[in-house]
Coordinates of C-alpha atoms and ligand atoms in Angstrom, one line a residue:
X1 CA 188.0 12.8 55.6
X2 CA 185.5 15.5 56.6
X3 CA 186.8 18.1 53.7
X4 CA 185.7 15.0 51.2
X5 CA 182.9 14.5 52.5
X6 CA 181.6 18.1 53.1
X7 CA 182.9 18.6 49.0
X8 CA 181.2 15.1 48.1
X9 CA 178.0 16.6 49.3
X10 CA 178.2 19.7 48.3
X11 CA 178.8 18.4 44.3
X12 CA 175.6 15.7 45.1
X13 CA 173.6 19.3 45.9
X14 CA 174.8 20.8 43.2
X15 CA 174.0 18.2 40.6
X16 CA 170.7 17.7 42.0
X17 CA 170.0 21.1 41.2
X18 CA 171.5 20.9 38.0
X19 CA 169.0 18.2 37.3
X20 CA 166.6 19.7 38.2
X21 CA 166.9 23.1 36.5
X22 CA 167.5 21.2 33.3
X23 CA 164.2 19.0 34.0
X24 CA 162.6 22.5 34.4
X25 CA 164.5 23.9 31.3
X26 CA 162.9 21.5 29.3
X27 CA 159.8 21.1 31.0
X28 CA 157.2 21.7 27.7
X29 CA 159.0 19.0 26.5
X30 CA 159.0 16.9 28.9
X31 CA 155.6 17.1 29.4
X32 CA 154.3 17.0 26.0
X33 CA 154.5 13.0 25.7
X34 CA 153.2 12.4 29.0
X35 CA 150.0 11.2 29.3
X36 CA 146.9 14.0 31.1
X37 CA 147.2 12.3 34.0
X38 CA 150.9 12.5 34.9
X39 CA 151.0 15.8 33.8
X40 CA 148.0 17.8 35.3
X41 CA 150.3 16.0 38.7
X42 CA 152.8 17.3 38.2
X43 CA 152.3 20.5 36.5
X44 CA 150.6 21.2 40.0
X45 CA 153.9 20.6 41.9
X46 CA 155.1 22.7 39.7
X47 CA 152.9 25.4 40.4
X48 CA 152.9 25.2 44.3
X49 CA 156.9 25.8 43.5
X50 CA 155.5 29.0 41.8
X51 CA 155.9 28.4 38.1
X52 CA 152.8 30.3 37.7
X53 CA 153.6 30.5 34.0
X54 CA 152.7 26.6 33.4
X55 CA 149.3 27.5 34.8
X56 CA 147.4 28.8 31.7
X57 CA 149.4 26.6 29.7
X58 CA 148.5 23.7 32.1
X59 CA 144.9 24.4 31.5
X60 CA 144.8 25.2 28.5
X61 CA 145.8 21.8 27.6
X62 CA 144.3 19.9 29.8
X63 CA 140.9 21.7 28.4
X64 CA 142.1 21.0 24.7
X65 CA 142.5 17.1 25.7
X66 CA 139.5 16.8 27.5
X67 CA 137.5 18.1 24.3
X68 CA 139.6 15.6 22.7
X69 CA 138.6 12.8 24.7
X70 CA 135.1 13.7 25.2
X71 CA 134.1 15.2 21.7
X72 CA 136.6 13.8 19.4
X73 CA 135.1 15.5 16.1
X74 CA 132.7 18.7 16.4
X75 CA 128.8 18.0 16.4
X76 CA 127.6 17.3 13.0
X77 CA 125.4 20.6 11.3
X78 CA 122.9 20.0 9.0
X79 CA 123.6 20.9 5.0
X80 CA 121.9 24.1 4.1
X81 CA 120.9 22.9 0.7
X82 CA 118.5 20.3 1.7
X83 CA 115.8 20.5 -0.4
X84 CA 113.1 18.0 -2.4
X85 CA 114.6 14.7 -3.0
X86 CA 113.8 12.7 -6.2
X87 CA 113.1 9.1 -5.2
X88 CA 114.3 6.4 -7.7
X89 CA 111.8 3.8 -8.5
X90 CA 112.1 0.8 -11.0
X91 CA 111.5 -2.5 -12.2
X92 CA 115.2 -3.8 -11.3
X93 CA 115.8 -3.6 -7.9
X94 CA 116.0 -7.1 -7.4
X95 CA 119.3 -7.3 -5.3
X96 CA 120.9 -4.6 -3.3
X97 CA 124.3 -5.8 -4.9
X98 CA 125.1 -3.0 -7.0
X99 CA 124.3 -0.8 -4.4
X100 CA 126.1 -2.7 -1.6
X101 CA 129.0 -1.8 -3.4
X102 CA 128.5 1.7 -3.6
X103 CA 128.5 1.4 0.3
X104 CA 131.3 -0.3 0.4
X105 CA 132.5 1.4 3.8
X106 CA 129.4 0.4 5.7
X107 CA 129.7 -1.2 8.7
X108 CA 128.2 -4.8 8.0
X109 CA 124.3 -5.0 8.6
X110 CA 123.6 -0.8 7.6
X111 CA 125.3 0.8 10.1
X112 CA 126.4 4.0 8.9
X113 CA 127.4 7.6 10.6
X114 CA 129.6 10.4 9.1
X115 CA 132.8 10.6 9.0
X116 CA 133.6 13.9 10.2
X117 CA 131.5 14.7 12.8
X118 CA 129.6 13.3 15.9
X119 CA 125.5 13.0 15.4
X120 CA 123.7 13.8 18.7
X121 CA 121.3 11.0 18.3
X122 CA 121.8 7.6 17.1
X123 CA 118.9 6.4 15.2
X124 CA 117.7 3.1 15.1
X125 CA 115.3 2.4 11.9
X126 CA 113.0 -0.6 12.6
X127 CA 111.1 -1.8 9.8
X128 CA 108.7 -5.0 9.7
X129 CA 108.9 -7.8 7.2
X130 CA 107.8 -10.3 5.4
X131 CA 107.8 -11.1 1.8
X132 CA 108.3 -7.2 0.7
X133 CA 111.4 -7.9 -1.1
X134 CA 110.6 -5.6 -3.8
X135 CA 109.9 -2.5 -1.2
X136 CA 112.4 -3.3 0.6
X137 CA 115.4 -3.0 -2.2
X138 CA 113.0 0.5 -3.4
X139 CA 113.6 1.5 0.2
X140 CA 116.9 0.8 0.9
X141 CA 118.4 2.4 -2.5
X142 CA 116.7 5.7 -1.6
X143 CA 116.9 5.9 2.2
X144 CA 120.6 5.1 2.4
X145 CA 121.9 8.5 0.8
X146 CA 118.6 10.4 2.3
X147 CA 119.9 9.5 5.6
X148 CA 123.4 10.1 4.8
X149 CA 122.9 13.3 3.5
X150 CA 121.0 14.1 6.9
X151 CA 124.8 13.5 8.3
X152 CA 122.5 10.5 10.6
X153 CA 124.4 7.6 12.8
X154 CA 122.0 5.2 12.0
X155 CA 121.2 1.5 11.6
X156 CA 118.6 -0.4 9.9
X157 CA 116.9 -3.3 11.6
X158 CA 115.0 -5.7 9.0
X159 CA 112.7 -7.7 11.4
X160 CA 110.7 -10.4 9.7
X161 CA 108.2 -12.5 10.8
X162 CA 108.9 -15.8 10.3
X163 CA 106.4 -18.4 9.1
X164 CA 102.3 -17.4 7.9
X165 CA 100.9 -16.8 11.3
X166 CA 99.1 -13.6 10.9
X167 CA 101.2 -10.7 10.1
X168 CA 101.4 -8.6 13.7
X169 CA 103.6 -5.3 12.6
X170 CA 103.2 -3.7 16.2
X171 CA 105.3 -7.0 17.7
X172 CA 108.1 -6.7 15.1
X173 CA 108.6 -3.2 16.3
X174 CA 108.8 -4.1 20.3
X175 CA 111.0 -7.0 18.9
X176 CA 113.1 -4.4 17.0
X177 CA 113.8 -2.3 19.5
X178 CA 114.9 -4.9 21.6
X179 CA 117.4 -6.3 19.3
X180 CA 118.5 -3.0 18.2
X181 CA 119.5 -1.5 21.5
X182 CA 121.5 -4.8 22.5
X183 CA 123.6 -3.7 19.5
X184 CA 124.5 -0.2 20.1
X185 CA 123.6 3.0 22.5
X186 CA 120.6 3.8 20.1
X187 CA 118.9 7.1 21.6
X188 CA 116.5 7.6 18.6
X189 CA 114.4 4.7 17.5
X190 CA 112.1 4.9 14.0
X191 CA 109.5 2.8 13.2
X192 CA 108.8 2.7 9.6
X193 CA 106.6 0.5 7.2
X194 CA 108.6 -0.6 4.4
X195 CA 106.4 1.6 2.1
X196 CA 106.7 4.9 3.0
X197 CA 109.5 6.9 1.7
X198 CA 109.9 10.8 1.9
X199 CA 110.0 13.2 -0.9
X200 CA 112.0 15.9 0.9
X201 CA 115.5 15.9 2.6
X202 CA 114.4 18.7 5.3
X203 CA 112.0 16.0 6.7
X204 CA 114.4 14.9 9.4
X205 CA 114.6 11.3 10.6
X206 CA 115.5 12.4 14.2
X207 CA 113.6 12.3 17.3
X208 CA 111.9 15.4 18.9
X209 CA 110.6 16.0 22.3
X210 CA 107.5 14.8 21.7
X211 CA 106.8 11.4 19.9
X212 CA 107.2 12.1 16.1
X213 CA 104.3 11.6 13.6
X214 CA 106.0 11.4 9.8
X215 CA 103.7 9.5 7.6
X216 CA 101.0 12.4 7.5
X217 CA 101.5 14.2 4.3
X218 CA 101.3 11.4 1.9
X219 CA 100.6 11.2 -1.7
X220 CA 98.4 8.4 -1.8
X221 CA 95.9 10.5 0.6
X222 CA 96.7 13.7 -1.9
X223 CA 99.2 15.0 1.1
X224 CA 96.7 15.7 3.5
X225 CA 95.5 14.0 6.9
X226 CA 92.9 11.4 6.3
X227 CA 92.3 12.1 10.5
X228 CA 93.4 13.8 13.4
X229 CA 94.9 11.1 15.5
X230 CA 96.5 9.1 12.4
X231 CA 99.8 7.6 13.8
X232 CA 100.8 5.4 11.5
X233 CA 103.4 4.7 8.5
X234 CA 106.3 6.2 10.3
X235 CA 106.6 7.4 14.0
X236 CA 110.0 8.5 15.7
X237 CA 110.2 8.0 19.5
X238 CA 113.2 8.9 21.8
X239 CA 114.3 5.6 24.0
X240 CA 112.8 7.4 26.7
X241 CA 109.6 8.2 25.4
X242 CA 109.0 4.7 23.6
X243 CA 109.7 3.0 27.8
X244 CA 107.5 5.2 29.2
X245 CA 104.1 4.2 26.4
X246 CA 106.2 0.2 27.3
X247 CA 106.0 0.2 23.6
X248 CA 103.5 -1.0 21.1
X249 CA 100.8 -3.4 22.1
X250 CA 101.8 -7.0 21.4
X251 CA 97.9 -7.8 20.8
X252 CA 97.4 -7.2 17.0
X253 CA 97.3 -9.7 15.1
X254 CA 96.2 -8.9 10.9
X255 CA 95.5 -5.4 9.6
X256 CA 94.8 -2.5 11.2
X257 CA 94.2 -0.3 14.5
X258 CA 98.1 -0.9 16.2
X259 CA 98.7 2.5 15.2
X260 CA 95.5 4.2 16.5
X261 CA 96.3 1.7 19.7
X262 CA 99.8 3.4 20.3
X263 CA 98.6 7.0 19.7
X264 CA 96.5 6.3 22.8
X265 CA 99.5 4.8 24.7
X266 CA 100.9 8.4 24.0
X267 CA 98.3 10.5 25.3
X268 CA 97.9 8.1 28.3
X269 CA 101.3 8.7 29.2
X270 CA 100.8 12.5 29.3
X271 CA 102.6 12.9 25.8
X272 CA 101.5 14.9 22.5
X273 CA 102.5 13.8 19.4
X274 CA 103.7 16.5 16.5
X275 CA 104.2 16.5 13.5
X276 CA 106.6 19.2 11.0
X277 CA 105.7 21.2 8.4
X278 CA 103.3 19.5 5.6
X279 CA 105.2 21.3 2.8
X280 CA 108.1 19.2 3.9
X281 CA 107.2 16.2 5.3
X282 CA 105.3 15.0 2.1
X283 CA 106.2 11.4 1.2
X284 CA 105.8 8.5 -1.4
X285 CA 104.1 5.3 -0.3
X286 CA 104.5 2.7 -3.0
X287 CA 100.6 1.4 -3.8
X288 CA 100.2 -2.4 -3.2
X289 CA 97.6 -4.9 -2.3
X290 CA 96.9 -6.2 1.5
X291 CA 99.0 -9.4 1.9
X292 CA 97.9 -12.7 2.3
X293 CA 98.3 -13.0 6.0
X294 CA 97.3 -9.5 7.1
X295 CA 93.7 -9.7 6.6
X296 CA 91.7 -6.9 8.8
X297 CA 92.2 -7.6 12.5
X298 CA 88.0 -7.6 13.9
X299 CA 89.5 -7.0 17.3
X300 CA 91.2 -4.2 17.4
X301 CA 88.5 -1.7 18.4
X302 CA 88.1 -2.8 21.5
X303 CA 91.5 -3.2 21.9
X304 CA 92.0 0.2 20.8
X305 CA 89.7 1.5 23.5
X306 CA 91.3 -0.2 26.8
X307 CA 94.9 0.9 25.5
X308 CA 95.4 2.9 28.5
X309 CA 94.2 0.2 30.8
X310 CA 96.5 -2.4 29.6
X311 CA 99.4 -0.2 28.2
X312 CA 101.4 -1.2 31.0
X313 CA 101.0 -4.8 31.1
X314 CA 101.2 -5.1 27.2
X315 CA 104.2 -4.6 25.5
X316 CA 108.1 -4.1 25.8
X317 CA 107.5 -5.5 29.6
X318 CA 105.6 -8.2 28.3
X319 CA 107.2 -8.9 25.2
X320 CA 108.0 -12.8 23.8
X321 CA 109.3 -14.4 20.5
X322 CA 112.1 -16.6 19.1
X323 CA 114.9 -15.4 17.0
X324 CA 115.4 -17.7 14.3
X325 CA 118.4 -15.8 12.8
X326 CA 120.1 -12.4 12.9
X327 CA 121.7 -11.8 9.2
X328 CA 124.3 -9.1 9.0
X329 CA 123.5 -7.7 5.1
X330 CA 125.7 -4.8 3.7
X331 CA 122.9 -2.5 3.8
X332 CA 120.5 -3.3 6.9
X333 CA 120.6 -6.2 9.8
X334 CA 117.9 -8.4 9.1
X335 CA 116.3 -10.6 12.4
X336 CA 114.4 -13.4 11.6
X337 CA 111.7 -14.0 14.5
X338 CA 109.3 -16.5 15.2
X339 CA 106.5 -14.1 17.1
X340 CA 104.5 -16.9 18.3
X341 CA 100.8 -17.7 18.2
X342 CA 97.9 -14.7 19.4
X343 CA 97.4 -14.8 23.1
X344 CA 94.1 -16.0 24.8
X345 CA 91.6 -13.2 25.4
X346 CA 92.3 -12.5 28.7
X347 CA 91.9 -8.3 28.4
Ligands
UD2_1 C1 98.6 1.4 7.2 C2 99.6 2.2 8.0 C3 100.6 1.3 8.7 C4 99.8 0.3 9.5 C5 98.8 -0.4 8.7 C6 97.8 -1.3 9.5 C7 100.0 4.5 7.2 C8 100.7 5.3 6.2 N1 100.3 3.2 7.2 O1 99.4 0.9 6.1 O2 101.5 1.9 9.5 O3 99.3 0.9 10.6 O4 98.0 0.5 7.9 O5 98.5 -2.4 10.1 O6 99.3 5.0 8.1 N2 104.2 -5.8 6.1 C9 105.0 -6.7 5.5 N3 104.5 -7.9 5.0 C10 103.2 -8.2 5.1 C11 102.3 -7.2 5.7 C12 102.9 -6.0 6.2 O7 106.2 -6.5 5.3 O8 102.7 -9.2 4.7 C13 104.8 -4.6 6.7 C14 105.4 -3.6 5.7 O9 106.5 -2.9 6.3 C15 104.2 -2.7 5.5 C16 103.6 -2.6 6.9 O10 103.8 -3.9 7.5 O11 104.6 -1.4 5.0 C17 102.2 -2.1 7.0 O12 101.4 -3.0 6.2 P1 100.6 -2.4 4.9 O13 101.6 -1.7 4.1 O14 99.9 -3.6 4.3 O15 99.5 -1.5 5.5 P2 99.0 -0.1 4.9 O16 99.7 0.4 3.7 O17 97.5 -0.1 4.8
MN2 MN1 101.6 0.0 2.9

């Protein structure tokens, strides 16, 4: 009885080794379909046995699979042939349809990025609305390929103002902002009129570390700056910095002064604005009349001058309207808003 049982034992040793030197023979390929986890535990056992030869290996991998979960596809560069960029403007863009098509591989409602790389910022374009059909189809057909040729992970927010309160621009950007970021992890927000679109592919539609200025080499105003502290057409600001100025006032109502109104918000909040080179920021706004509806706001001097007094209570923080309707389009999200009547004087 003892002889089997000392030889029983002796074959269950045996084979346990055997097991395990095989597991160990065939370790790599053990591992390889295992997920990190499993493996980085017990390619350490391993090691504390002294297979010291797993440990590059070991890290090696565990590094190349971290990258791979972290950074899927390398961080996008920017073409070197960027260069002027011929805008197309004519009589027939009355529907996006053809172009729609063209974009086939958009994500519903203008939400593009590339396909082969990962874009450090993720822009949001906010542009307000109402009744520009004409520029907006003018700026749609030119800004798409602009923006994809700038390798941007973008989205276009459409926000119109619904009914014919007076038109109040600065409010549909707050608004857009809002509705934008519920959407996606937007680091980069631009506010653009529907109007304005640039003449050269190295003007980059990206944040900076300062708010962003983009509008100032135009060539209605012959490319120069009609003044210093102009802050209007276009303006990029990082999430961060567009929090801390709590956003555009929610006060103008009609034509005019917003923009001088959040330059001040800037400076209040310890911020310079900048602006790139002229030779390649210049940029088209299509000529038009003032709508019916955004008549000349009388009030926006004094507003303009207590911006830093009420920046904080005015704005993102204090920000109300109605959506009427979000619309997912091919080529931009559009969000219908009721904005609501002007406010009592109480500033
Ligand atoms: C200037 C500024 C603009 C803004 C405005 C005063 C520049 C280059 N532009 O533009 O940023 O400060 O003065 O408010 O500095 N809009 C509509 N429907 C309307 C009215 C306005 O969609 O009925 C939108 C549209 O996106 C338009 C923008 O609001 O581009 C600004 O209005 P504008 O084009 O009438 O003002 P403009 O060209 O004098
Ligand atoms: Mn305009």
């Amino acid at each position: 009885m003892m002889g089997y049982r000392k030889s029983f034992v002796i074959f269950l040793c045996v084979t346990v080794i055997f097991i395990f030197s095989l597991k160990f023979f065939f370790l790599d390929k053990y591992f390889e379909d295992m997920d990190i986890k499993a493996y980085s535990i017990h390619s350490a056992n391993q090691m504390k046995k002294g297979a010291q030869y797993l440990f590059s290996k070991l890290s090696n991998d565990v590094n190349n699979m971290y990258m791979y979960e972290t950074q899927k596809l390398p961080y996008c560069d920017l073409p070197n042939d960027l260069g002027p960029y011929s805008i197309k403007i004519h009589d027939s863009f009355d529907n996006t349809s053809a172009l729609a098509f063209q974009y086939a591989n958009f994500a519903l409602g203008g939400h593009n990025k590339p396909d082969n790389c990962t874009a450090l910022q993720k822009i949001a374009i906010v542009i307000p609305f109402r009744n520009r059909e004409q520029h907006l189809q003018i700026w749609l057909y030119n800004m798409h390929p602009f923006l994809q040729r700038q390798q941007a992970d973008y989205g276009i927010y459409v926000v119109e103002q619904y009914g014919n309160s007076k038109f109040n621009r600065a409010k549909l950007m707050n608004i857009g902002y809002k509705e934008a970021v519920k959407e996606y992890n937007y680091s980069c927000f631009i506010f653009s009129d529907v109007d304005i679109i640039p003449m050269d592919q190295r003007n980059l539609y990206r944040c900076s570390k300062n708010p962003k200025h983009m509008a100032h080499s135009l060539d209605k105003f012959q490319f120069r700056l009609p003044y210093k502290t102009l802050f209007g057409g276009v303006v990029a600001f990082t999430k961060e910095q567009f929090l801390k100025v709590n956003g555009f006032s929610n006060m103008f109502w009609g034509w005019g002064g917003e923009d001088d109104e959040l330059y001040e918000r800037v400076v209040a909040a310890g911020m310079q604005i900048e602006r790139a080179a002229n030779n390649i920021s210049k940029a088209k706004a299509v000529l038009h009349h003032r709508d019916i509806g955004n008549e000349r706001n009388p009030k926006s001097v004094p507003l303009i001058k207590k911006a830093s007094e009420r920046m904080h209570i005015d704005g993102l923080s204090s920000l109300n309207y109605t959506v009427i309707s979000i619309t997912k389009h091919r080529l931009y999200t559009k969000v219908t808003v009721d904005v609501g009547l002007p406010e009592k004087d109480i500033y």
